[in-house]
Short mmCIF file of N, CA and C in Angstrom, two decimals:
data_model
loop_
_atom_site.label_atom_id
_atom_site.label_comp_id
_atom_site.label_asym_id
_atom_site.label_seq_id
_atom_site.Cartn_x
_atom_site.Cartn_y
_atom_site.Cartn_z
N UNK A 185 -11.35 6.12 5.41
CA UNK A 185 -12.03 7.01 4.52
C UNK A 185 -12.19 6.31 3.19
N UNK A 186 -13.39 6.48 2.58
CA UNK A 186 -13.65 5.88 1.28
C UNK A 186 -14.10 6.95 0.30
N UNK A 187 -13.63 6.82 -0.93
CA UNK A 187 -14.08 7.66 -2.02
C UNK A 187 -14.08 6.81 -3.27
N UNK A 188 -15.27 6.53 -3.78
CA UNK A 188 -15.46 5.65 -4.93
C UNK A 188 -14.74 4.32 -4.69
N UNK A 189 -13.71 4.00 -5.48
CA UNK A 189 -13.03 2.70 -5.32
C UNK A 189 -11.75 2.80 -4.50
N UNK A 190 -11.50 3.97 -3.91
CA UNK A 190 -10.29 4.17 -3.11
C UNK A 190 -10.65 4.15 -1.63
N UNK A 191 -9.73 3.64 -0.85
CA UNK A 191 -9.92 3.62 0.59
C UNK A 191 -8.59 4.02 1.25
N UNK A 192 -8.68 4.89 2.25
CA UNK A 192 -7.51 5.32 3.00
C UNK A 192 -7.75 4.98 4.47
N UNK A 193 -6.79 4.27 5.06
CA UNK A 193 -6.88 3.97 6.49
C UNK A 193 -5.53 4.24 7.13
N UNK A 194 -5.56 4.64 8.40
CA UNK A 194 -4.32 4.93 9.09
C UNK A 194 -4.51 4.68 10.59
N UNK A 195 -3.39 4.52 11.26
CA UNK A 195 -3.39 4.32 12.70
C UNK A 195 -2.38 5.28 13.31
N UNK A 196 -2.87 6.20 14.11
CA UNK A 196 -2.01 7.12 14.84
C UNK A 196 -1.84 6.58 16.25
N UNK A 197 -0.62 6.56 16.72
CA UNK A 197 -0.30 6.12 18.08
C UNK A 197 0.13 7.36 18.85
N UNK A 198 -0.62 7.71 19.89
CA UNK A 198 -0.35 8.92 20.66
C UNK A 198 -0.14 8.52 22.12
N UNK A 199 0.92 9.07 22.71
CA UNK A 199 1.16 8.83 24.13
C UNK A 199 1.43 10.16 24.80
N UNK A 200 0.81 10.35 25.95
CA UNK A 200 1.00 11.55 26.76
C UNK A 200 1.55 11.10 28.10
N UNK A 201 2.79 11.44 28.38
CA UNK A 201 3.39 11.14 29.67
C UNK A 201 4.06 9.77 29.71
N UNK A 202 4.81 9.56 30.77
CA UNK A 202 5.54 8.32 30.95
C UNK A 202 7.03 8.60 31.08
N UNK A 203 7.73 7.75 31.77
CA UNK A 203 9.16 7.92 32.01
C UNK A 203 9.95 6.84 31.28
N UNK A 204 11.13 7.21 30.80
CA UNK A 204 12.00 6.27 30.11
C UNK A 204 13.42 6.46 30.63
N UNK A 205 14.07 5.36 30.98
CA UNK A 205 15.48 5.39 31.34
C UNK A 205 16.29 5.24 30.06
N UNK A 206 17.05 6.28 29.72
CA UNK A 206 17.89 6.24 28.53
C UNK A 206 19.23 5.62 28.92
N UNK A 207 19.24 4.32 29.12
CA UNK A 207 20.43 3.60 29.56
C UNK A 207 21.49 3.56 28.46
N UNK A 208 21.09 3.70 27.21
CA UNK A 208 22.07 3.77 26.12
C UNK A 208 22.92 5.01 26.28
N UNK A 209 22.28 6.15 26.57
CA UNK A 209 23.03 7.39 26.77
C UNK A 209 23.93 7.28 28.00
N UNK A 210 23.44 6.64 29.06
CA UNK A 210 24.27 6.43 30.26
C UNK A 210 25.50 5.60 29.91
N UNK A 211 25.30 4.52 29.20
CA UNK A 211 26.40 3.64 28.79
C UNK A 211 27.44 4.41 27.98
N UNK A 212 26.98 5.19 27.00
CA UNK A 212 27.90 5.96 26.16
C UNK A 212 28.61 7.05 26.96
N UNK A 213 27.91 7.65 27.91
CA UNK A 213 28.50 8.73 28.71
C UNK A 213 29.61 8.21 29.62
N UNK A 214 29.36 7.12 30.34
CA UNK A 214 30.39 6.63 31.26
C UNK A 214 31.61 6.12 30.52
N UNK A 215 31.50 5.85 29.24
CA UNK A 215 32.64 5.40 28.44
C UNK A 215 33.25 6.53 27.60
N UNK A 216 32.73 7.76 27.78
CA UNK A 216 33.28 8.91 27.07
C UNK A 216 32.91 8.96 25.60
N UNK A 217 31.84 8.30 25.20
CA UNK A 217 31.45 8.25 23.80
C UNK A 217 30.24 9.12 23.47
N UNK A 218 29.62 9.69 24.49
CA UNK A 218 28.43 10.51 24.31
C UNK A 218 28.83 11.94 23.92
N UNK A 219 27.94 12.63 23.24
CA UNK A 219 28.17 14.02 22.89
C UNK A 219 28.33 14.88 24.15
N UNK A 220 27.71 14.48 25.26
CA UNK A 220 27.80 15.28 26.48
C UNK A 220 29.20 15.22 27.11
N UNK A 221 30.07 14.38 26.60
CA UNK A 221 31.44 14.29 27.14
C UNK A 221 32.46 15.02 26.28
N UNK A 222 32.01 15.79 25.31
CA UNK A 222 32.94 16.51 24.44
C UNK A 222 33.76 17.55 25.20
N UNK A 223 33.23 18.03 26.32
CA UNK A 223 33.94 19.05 27.11
C UNK A 223 34.78 18.43 28.23
N UNK A 224 35.19 17.19 28.07
CA UNK A 224 35.88 16.48 29.14
C UNK A 224 37.25 17.04 29.48
N UNK A 225 37.81 17.91 28.65
CA UNK A 225 39.09 18.53 28.95
C UNK A 225 38.94 19.85 29.71
N UNK A 226 37.70 20.30 29.89
CA UNK A 226 37.44 21.55 30.59
C UNK A 226 37.45 21.33 32.11
N UNK A 227 38.24 22.11 32.85
CA UNK A 227 38.23 22.00 34.32
C UNK A 227 36.88 22.47 34.86
N UNK A 228 36.44 21.86 35.94
CA UNK A 228 35.17 22.24 36.56
C UNK A 228 35.21 21.93 38.05
N UNK A 229 34.33 22.59 38.77
CA UNK A 229 34.16 22.35 40.20
C UNK A 229 32.74 21.82 40.37
N UNK A 230 32.62 20.64 40.94
CA UNK A 230 31.32 20.02 41.13
C UNK A 230 30.63 20.69 42.31
N UNK A 231 29.35 21.09 42.12
CA UNK A 231 28.60 21.72 43.20
C UNK A 231 28.42 20.73 44.34
N UNK A 232 28.55 21.23 45.53
CA UNK A 232 28.38 20.39 46.72
C UNK A 232 29.22 20.92 47.86
N UNK A 233 29.39 20.09 48.87
CA UNK A 233 30.17 20.46 50.05
C UNK A 233 31.23 19.41 50.30
N UNK A 234 32.28 19.81 51.01
CA UNK A 234 33.36 18.89 51.34
C UNK A 234 33.00 18.08 52.58
N UNK A 235 33.47 16.86 52.62
CA UNK A 235 33.26 16.00 53.78
C UNK A 235 34.44 16.28 54.75
N UNK A 236 34.26 17.33 55.54
CA UNK A 236 35.30 17.74 56.47
C UNK A 236 34.80 17.85 57.90
N UNK A 237 33.65 17.25 58.16
CA UNK A 237 33.06 17.31 59.49
C UNK A 237 32.05 18.43 59.64
N UNK A 238 32.04 19.36 58.69
CA UNK A 238 31.10 20.48 58.74
C UNK A 238 29.93 20.30 57.76
N UNK A 239 29.91 19.15 57.07
CA UNK A 239 28.90 18.97 56.00
C UNK A 239 27.47 19.00 56.50
N UNK A 240 27.22 18.66 57.75
CA UNK A 240 25.85 18.68 58.29
C UNK A 240 25.62 19.87 59.21
N UNK A 241 26.47 20.86 59.12
CA UNK A 241 26.33 22.04 59.97
C UNK A 241 25.64 23.17 59.20
N UNK A 242 25.46 24.28 59.88
CA UNK A 242 24.82 25.44 59.26
C UNK A 242 25.76 26.11 58.26
N UNK A 243 27.07 25.91 58.40
CA UNK A 243 28.04 26.53 57.50
C UNK A 243 28.98 25.47 56.93
N UNK A 244 28.48 24.64 56.03
CA UNK A 244 29.35 23.62 55.44
C UNK A 244 30.39 24.26 54.51
N UNK A 245 31.50 23.59 54.33
CA UNK A 245 32.55 24.06 53.43
C UNK A 245 32.18 23.69 52.00
N UNK A 246 32.03 24.72 51.15
CA UNK A 246 31.68 24.45 49.76
C UNK A 246 32.84 23.78 49.05
N UNK A 247 32.51 22.90 48.12
CA UNK A 247 33.54 22.20 47.35
C UNK A 247 34.32 23.21 46.51
N UNK A 248 35.64 23.09 46.53
CA UNK A 248 36.50 23.97 45.73
C UNK A 248 37.54 23.16 44.95
N UNK A 249 37.31 21.85 44.85
CA UNK A 249 38.27 20.97 44.19
C UNK A 249 37.99 20.97 42.69
N UNK A 250 39.01 21.29 41.90
CA UNK A 250 38.88 21.33 40.44
C UNK A 250 39.06 19.92 39.89
N UNK A 251 38.16 19.54 39.00
CA UNK A 251 38.18 18.21 38.39
C UNK A 251 38.28 18.38 36.88
N UNK A 252 39.13 17.58 36.25
CA UNK A 252 39.21 17.53 34.79
C UNK A 252 38.85 16.10 34.38
N UNK A 253 37.64 15.87 33.84
CA UNK A 253 37.18 14.51 33.54
C UNK A 253 38.11 13.71 32.64
N UNK A 254 38.81 14.36 31.71
CA UNK A 254 39.71 13.62 30.82
C UNK A 254 40.88 13.01 31.58
N UNK A 255 41.26 13.64 32.70
CA UNK A 255 42.38 13.16 33.50
C UNK A 255 41.89 12.20 34.59
N UNK A 256 40.76 12.53 35.18
CA UNK A 256 40.19 11.70 36.24
C UNK A 256 39.02 10.92 35.66
N UNK A 257 39.31 9.76 35.12
CA UNK A 257 38.32 9.02 34.35
C UNK A 257 37.16 8.48 35.16
N UNK A 258 37.22 8.52 36.49
CA UNK A 258 36.08 8.06 37.28
C UNK A 258 35.00 9.13 37.41
N UNK A 259 35.22 10.32 36.85
CA UNK A 259 34.23 11.39 36.89
C UNK A 259 32.91 10.93 36.28
N UNK A 260 32.96 10.35 35.10
CA UNK A 260 31.73 9.90 34.44
C UNK A 260 31.26 8.56 34.98
N UNK A 261 32.17 7.72 35.47
CA UNK A 261 31.77 6.42 36.01
C UNK A 261 30.85 6.55 37.22
N UNK A 262 30.99 7.63 37.95
CA UNK A 262 30.19 7.82 39.16
C UNK A 262 28.81 8.42 38.88
N UNK A 263 28.49 8.66 37.62
CA UNK A 263 27.19 9.27 37.30
C UNK A 263 26.06 8.29 37.56
N UNK A 264 25.07 8.72 38.28
CA UNK A 264 23.92 7.89 38.61
C UNK A 264 23.03 7.70 37.38
N UNK A 265 22.45 6.52 37.27
CA UNK A 265 21.51 6.27 36.17
C UNK A 265 20.27 7.14 36.30
N UNK A 266 19.97 7.61 37.50
CA UNK A 266 18.80 8.47 37.69
C UNK A 266 18.91 9.76 36.89
N UNK A 267 20.13 10.18 36.57
CA UNK A 267 20.32 11.39 35.78
C UNK A 267 19.88 11.19 34.32
N UNK A 268 19.65 9.95 33.93
CA UNK A 268 19.31 9.65 32.54
C UNK A 268 17.84 9.22 32.39
N UNK A 269 17.04 9.44 33.42
CA UNK A 269 15.60 9.17 33.32
C UNK A 269 14.93 10.40 32.73
N UNK A 270 14.26 10.20 31.62
CA UNK A 270 13.52 11.28 30.99
C UNK A 270 12.06 11.16 31.39
N UNK A 271 11.55 12.23 31.98
CA UNK A 271 10.18 12.19 32.49
C UNK A 271 9.23 12.88 31.52
N UNK A 272 7.99 12.48 31.61
CA UNK A 272 6.91 13.05 30.79
C UNK A 272 7.23 12.98 29.30
N UNK A 273 7.54 11.77 28.83
CA UNK A 273 7.84 11.55 27.41
C UNK A 273 6.53 11.40 26.64
N UNK A 274 6.40 12.15 25.57
CA UNK A 274 5.20 12.14 24.73
C UNK A 274 5.60 11.78 23.30
N UNK A 275 4.61 11.27 22.55
CA UNK A 275 4.88 11.04 21.13
C UNK A 275 3.60 10.96 20.33
N UNK A 276 3.76 11.23 19.04
CA UNK A 276 2.74 10.98 18.02
C UNK A 276 3.46 10.21 16.92
N UNK A 277 2.94 9.05 16.60
CA UNK A 277 3.57 8.18 15.60
C UNK A 277 2.51 7.73 14.61
N UNK A 278 2.86 7.78 13.33
CA UNK A 278 1.99 7.22 12.31
C UNK A 278 2.40 5.77 12.14
N UNK A 279 1.67 4.89 12.81
CA UNK A 279 2.02 3.46 12.78
C UNK A 279 1.76 2.84 11.42
N UNK A 280 0.57 3.09 10.88
CA UNK A 280 0.19 2.49 9.60
C UNK A 280 -0.54 3.52 8.74
N UNK A 281 -0.29 3.45 7.46
CA UNK A 281 -1.02 4.24 6.47
C UNK A 281 -1.21 3.33 5.27
N UNK A 282 -2.48 3.11 4.89
CA UNK A 282 -2.75 2.20 3.78
C UNK A 282 -3.72 2.83 2.81
N UNK A 283 -3.37 2.74 1.52
CA UNK A 283 -4.24 3.18 0.43
C UNK A 283 -4.62 1.92 -0.36
N UNK A 284 -5.92 1.70 -0.51
CA UNK A 284 -6.42 0.50 -1.19
C UNK A 284 -7.30 0.92 -2.37
N UNK A 285 -7.13 0.23 -3.48
CA UNK A 285 -7.94 0.47 -4.66
C UNK A 285 -8.66 -0.83 -4.99
N UNK A 286 -10.00 -0.78 -5.03
CA UNK A 286 -10.81 -1.95 -5.37
C UNK A 286 -10.85 -2.10 -6.89
N UNK A 287 -10.47 -3.28 -7.36
CA UNK A 287 -10.39 -3.52 -8.80
C UNK A 287 -11.79 -3.62 -9.42
N UNK A 288 -11.94 -3.18 -10.66
CA UNK A 288 -13.26 -3.19 -11.32
C UNK A 288 -13.69 -4.62 -11.68
N UNK A 289 -15.00 -4.80 -11.95
CA UNK A 289 -15.54 -6.13 -12.29
C UNK A 289 -14.85 -6.80 -13.49
N UNK A 290 -14.36 -6.04 -14.43
CA UNK A 290 -13.69 -6.64 -15.59
C UNK A 290 -12.43 -7.39 -15.16
N UNK A 291 -11.72 -6.90 -14.18
CA UNK A 291 -10.52 -7.58 -13.68
C UNK A 291 -10.93 -8.80 -12.85
N UNK A 292 -12.05 -8.68 -12.13
CA UNK A 292 -12.53 -9.81 -11.32
C UNK A 292 -12.85 -11.01 -12.21
N UNK A 293 -13.42 -10.75 -13.39
CA UNK A 293 -13.73 -11.85 -14.32
C UNK A 293 -12.46 -12.53 -14.81
N UNK A 294 -11.42 -11.75 -15.07
CA UNK A 294 -10.15 -12.32 -15.50
C UNK A 294 -9.53 -13.21 -14.41
N UNK A 295 -9.72 -12.80 -13.16
CA UNK A 295 -9.13 -13.54 -12.04
C UNK A 295 -10.06 -14.65 -11.52
N UNK A 296 -11.28 -14.69 -12.04
CA UNK A 296 -12.30 -15.61 -11.54
C UNK A 296 -12.47 -15.43 -10.03
N UNK A 297 -12.66 -14.18 -9.63
CA UNK A 297 -12.72 -13.86 -8.20
C UNK A 297 -14.00 -13.09 -7.89
N UNK A 298 -14.38 -13.14 -6.59
CA UNK A 298 -15.53 -12.37 -6.10
C UNK A 298 -15.14 -10.93 -5.82
N UNK A 299 -13.91 -10.76 -5.33
CA UNK A 299 -13.43 -9.42 -4.99
C UNK A 299 -11.92 -9.38 -5.16
N UNK A 300 -11.41 -8.19 -5.42
CA UNK A 300 -9.96 -8.03 -5.54
C UNK A 300 -9.61 -6.56 -5.33
N UNK A 301 -8.46 -6.35 -4.75
CA UNK A 301 -7.97 -5.00 -4.52
C UNK A 301 -6.44 -5.01 -4.46
N UNK A 302 -5.88 -3.87 -4.74
CA UNK A 302 -4.44 -3.69 -4.60
C UNK A 302 -4.23 -2.63 -3.52
N UNK A 303 -3.11 -2.74 -2.81
CA UNK A 303 -2.87 -1.79 -1.73
C UNK A 303 -1.39 -1.46 -1.61
N UNK A 304 -1.16 -0.30 -1.03
CA UNK A 304 0.18 0.14 -0.63
C UNK A 304 0.07 0.52 0.83
N UNK A 305 0.96 -0.05 1.64
CA UNK A 305 0.90 0.18 3.08
C UNK A 305 2.27 0.59 3.59
N UNK A 306 2.31 1.69 4.33
CA UNK A 306 3.53 2.15 4.98
C UNK A 306 3.40 1.99 6.48
N UNK A 307 4.48 1.57 7.14
CA UNK A 307 4.46 1.42 8.59
C UNK A 307 5.54 2.29 9.22
N UNK A 308 5.20 2.88 10.35
CA UNK A 308 6.10 3.76 11.11
C UNK A 308 6.75 4.81 10.22
N UNK A 309 5.89 5.60 9.56
CA UNK A 309 6.37 6.58 8.59
C UNK A 309 6.91 7.85 9.24
N UNK A 310 6.35 8.25 10.40
CA UNK A 310 6.92 9.42 11.08
C UNK A 310 6.70 9.31 12.58
N UNK A 311 7.55 10.04 13.30
CA UNK A 311 7.50 10.07 14.76
C UNK A 311 7.83 11.48 15.22
N UNK A 312 6.97 12.04 16.05
CA UNK A 312 7.23 13.32 16.70
C UNK A 312 7.26 13.04 18.19
N UNK A 313 8.40 13.37 18.85
CA UNK A 313 8.54 13.06 20.27
C UNK A 313 9.49 14.05 20.94
N UNK A 314 9.39 14.13 22.26
CA UNK A 314 10.32 14.95 23.03
C UNK A 314 11.41 14.07 23.66
N UNK A 315 11.47 12.81 23.30
CA UNK A 315 12.47 11.89 23.82
C UNK A 315 13.80 12.10 23.10
N UNK A 316 14.91 12.12 23.85
CA UNK A 316 16.21 12.39 23.24
C UNK A 316 16.86 11.15 22.64
N UNK A 317 16.37 9.97 22.99
CA UNK A 317 16.93 8.74 22.45
C UNK A 317 16.42 8.47 21.04
N UNK A 318 16.69 7.25 20.56
CA UNK A 318 16.32 6.92 19.19
C UNK A 318 14.82 6.72 19.02
N UNK A 319 14.18 6.01 19.94
CA UNK A 319 12.77 5.69 19.81
C UNK A 319 12.17 5.49 21.19
N UNK A 320 11.09 6.20 21.52
CA UNK A 320 10.53 6.06 22.87
C UNK A 320 9.77 4.75 23.11
N UNK A 321 9.44 4.02 22.06
CA UNK A 321 8.78 2.73 22.26
C UNK A 321 9.87 1.71 22.50
N UNK A 322 10.13 1.44 23.75
CA UNK A 322 11.23 0.55 24.09
C UNK A 322 10.76 -0.53 25.04
N UNK A 323 11.34 -1.66 24.90
CA UNK A 323 11.23 -2.75 25.86
C UNK A 323 12.65 -3.30 25.92
N UNK A 324 13.53 -2.43 26.39
CA UNK A 324 14.94 -2.61 26.16
C UNK A 324 15.67 -3.60 27.01
N UNK A 325 15.08 -4.09 28.02
CA UNK A 325 15.81 -5.03 28.87
C UNK A 325 15.43 -6.44 28.48
N UNK A 326 15.40 -6.68 27.19
CA UNK A 326 14.98 -7.98 26.67
C UNK A 326 16.17 -8.93 26.58
N UNK A 327 15.90 -10.15 26.25
CA UNK A 327 16.95 -11.15 26.11
C UNK A 327 17.93 -10.79 25.00
N UNK A 328 17.47 -9.98 24.04
CA UNK A 328 18.34 -9.59 22.93
C UNK A 328 19.50 -8.72 23.39
N UNK A 329 19.32 -8.00 24.48
CA UNK A 329 20.39 -7.14 24.99
C UNK A 329 20.87 -7.58 26.36
N UNK A 330 20.64 -8.83 26.70
CA UNK A 330 21.17 -9.40 27.94
C UNK A 330 20.34 -9.14 29.17
N UNK A 331 19.07 -8.82 29.02
CA UNK A 331 18.22 -8.54 30.17
C UNK A 331 17.07 -9.51 30.27
N UNK A 332 16.11 -9.16 31.09
CA UNK A 332 14.99 -10.07 31.32
C UNK A 332 13.65 -9.40 31.09
N UNK A 333 13.58 -8.39 30.31
CA UNK A 333 12.37 -7.67 29.91
C UNK A 333 12.03 -6.58 30.92
N UNK A 334 11.76 -5.41 30.41
CA UNK A 334 11.38 -4.29 31.23
C UNK A 334 10.94 -3.13 30.36
N UNK A 335 9.72 -2.70 30.53
CA UNK A 335 9.19 -1.62 29.72
C UNK A 335 9.76 -0.29 30.21
N UNK A 336 10.06 0.62 29.28
CA UNK A 336 10.55 1.94 29.63
C UNK A 336 12.04 2.00 29.87
N UNK A 337 12.78 0.98 29.46
CA UNK A 337 14.24 0.99 29.59
C UNK A 337 14.83 0.89 28.20
N UNK A 338 15.51 1.93 27.80
CA UNK A 338 16.13 1.99 26.46
C UNK A 338 17.61 1.67 26.62
N UNK A 339 17.97 0.44 26.31
CA UNK A 339 19.38 0.05 26.42
C UNK A 339 19.78 -0.74 25.18
N UNK A 340 20.48 -0.10 24.28
CA UNK A 340 20.99 -0.76 23.09
C UNK A 340 19.93 -1.11 22.07
N UNK A 341 18.82 -0.39 22.07
CA UNK A 341 17.74 -0.70 21.14
C UNK A 341 17.85 0.08 19.85
N UNK A 342 17.25 -0.46 18.83
CA UNK A 342 17.15 0.21 17.55
C UNK A 342 15.74 0.75 17.40
N UNK A 343 15.56 1.83 16.66
CA UNK A 343 14.20 2.36 16.47
C UNK A 343 13.35 1.43 15.63
N UNK A 344 12.05 1.65 15.69
CA UNK A 344 11.13 0.88 14.87
C UNK A 344 11.47 1.14 13.40
N UNK A 345 11.57 0.10 12.59
CA UNK A 345 11.92 0.31 11.18
C UNK A 345 10.74 0.82 10.37
N UNK A 346 11.03 1.64 9.38
CA UNK A 346 10.00 2.05 8.44
C UNK A 346 9.80 0.90 7.47
N UNK A 347 8.57 0.74 7.03
CA UNK A 347 8.30 -0.35 6.11
C UNK A 347 7.35 0.09 5.00
N UNK A 348 7.44 -0.60 3.88
CA UNK A 348 6.56 -0.35 2.75
C UNK A 348 6.15 -1.69 2.17
N UNK A 349 4.86 -1.92 2.09
CA UNK A 349 4.32 -3.16 1.54
C UNK A 349 3.40 -2.82 0.37
N UNK A 350 3.47 -3.63 -0.64
CA UNK A 350 2.58 -3.53 -1.78
C UNK A 350 1.96 -4.90 -1.95
N UNK A 351 0.64 -4.93 -2.16
CA UNK A 351 0.02 -6.24 -2.24
C UNK A 351 -1.24 -6.29 -3.07
N UNK A 352 -1.68 -7.50 -3.27
CA UNK A 352 -2.90 -7.80 -3.99
C UNK A 352 -3.74 -8.71 -3.11
N UNK A 353 -4.99 -8.33 -2.88
CA UNK A 353 -5.89 -9.12 -2.06
C UNK A 353 -7.02 -9.61 -2.97
N UNK A 354 -7.17 -10.95 -3.00
CA UNK A 354 -8.17 -11.55 -3.89
C UNK A 354 -9.07 -12.46 -3.06
N UNK A 355 -10.38 -12.33 -3.26
CA UNK A 355 -11.35 -13.20 -2.60
C UNK A 355 -12.00 -14.09 -3.64
N UNK A 356 -11.94 -15.41 -3.41
CA UNK A 356 -12.51 -16.37 -4.37
C UNK A 356 -13.84 -16.92 -3.88
#
């Protein structure tokens, strides 16, 4: 958008759908560090049936074994990574926002320039998403975290940093 000597430009990044494995949450959960493990002292009975020979019959024996995760530490270790796949992840992100002011001819003469402008640019200023992790834009299985690259895997990643740039553009 332009108005007199001002210019406003922006880039919105929108995604509808897609799956992400929140491996960071899985890692924290199996080690008892996730918020979902705060109730680890509460006794519970896991839904399912007992392996007593009747499991494939019309009347299987329902599980009645009480488990306390804080005492039986393999409770969280047995959690499948499939439980941490978030489906239909959407987002709206303001990737770039730039305001530019074109300098007047009197300043151009001082600079001995054909054109000149000053700008302020912000990057990744806001994110709206239904993803529970830090940032849905992940390529988390990279060499930085001990992997070999894989899109849609969030494992030990940091969110995109916000940035602010101020500059002067001069054409001679």
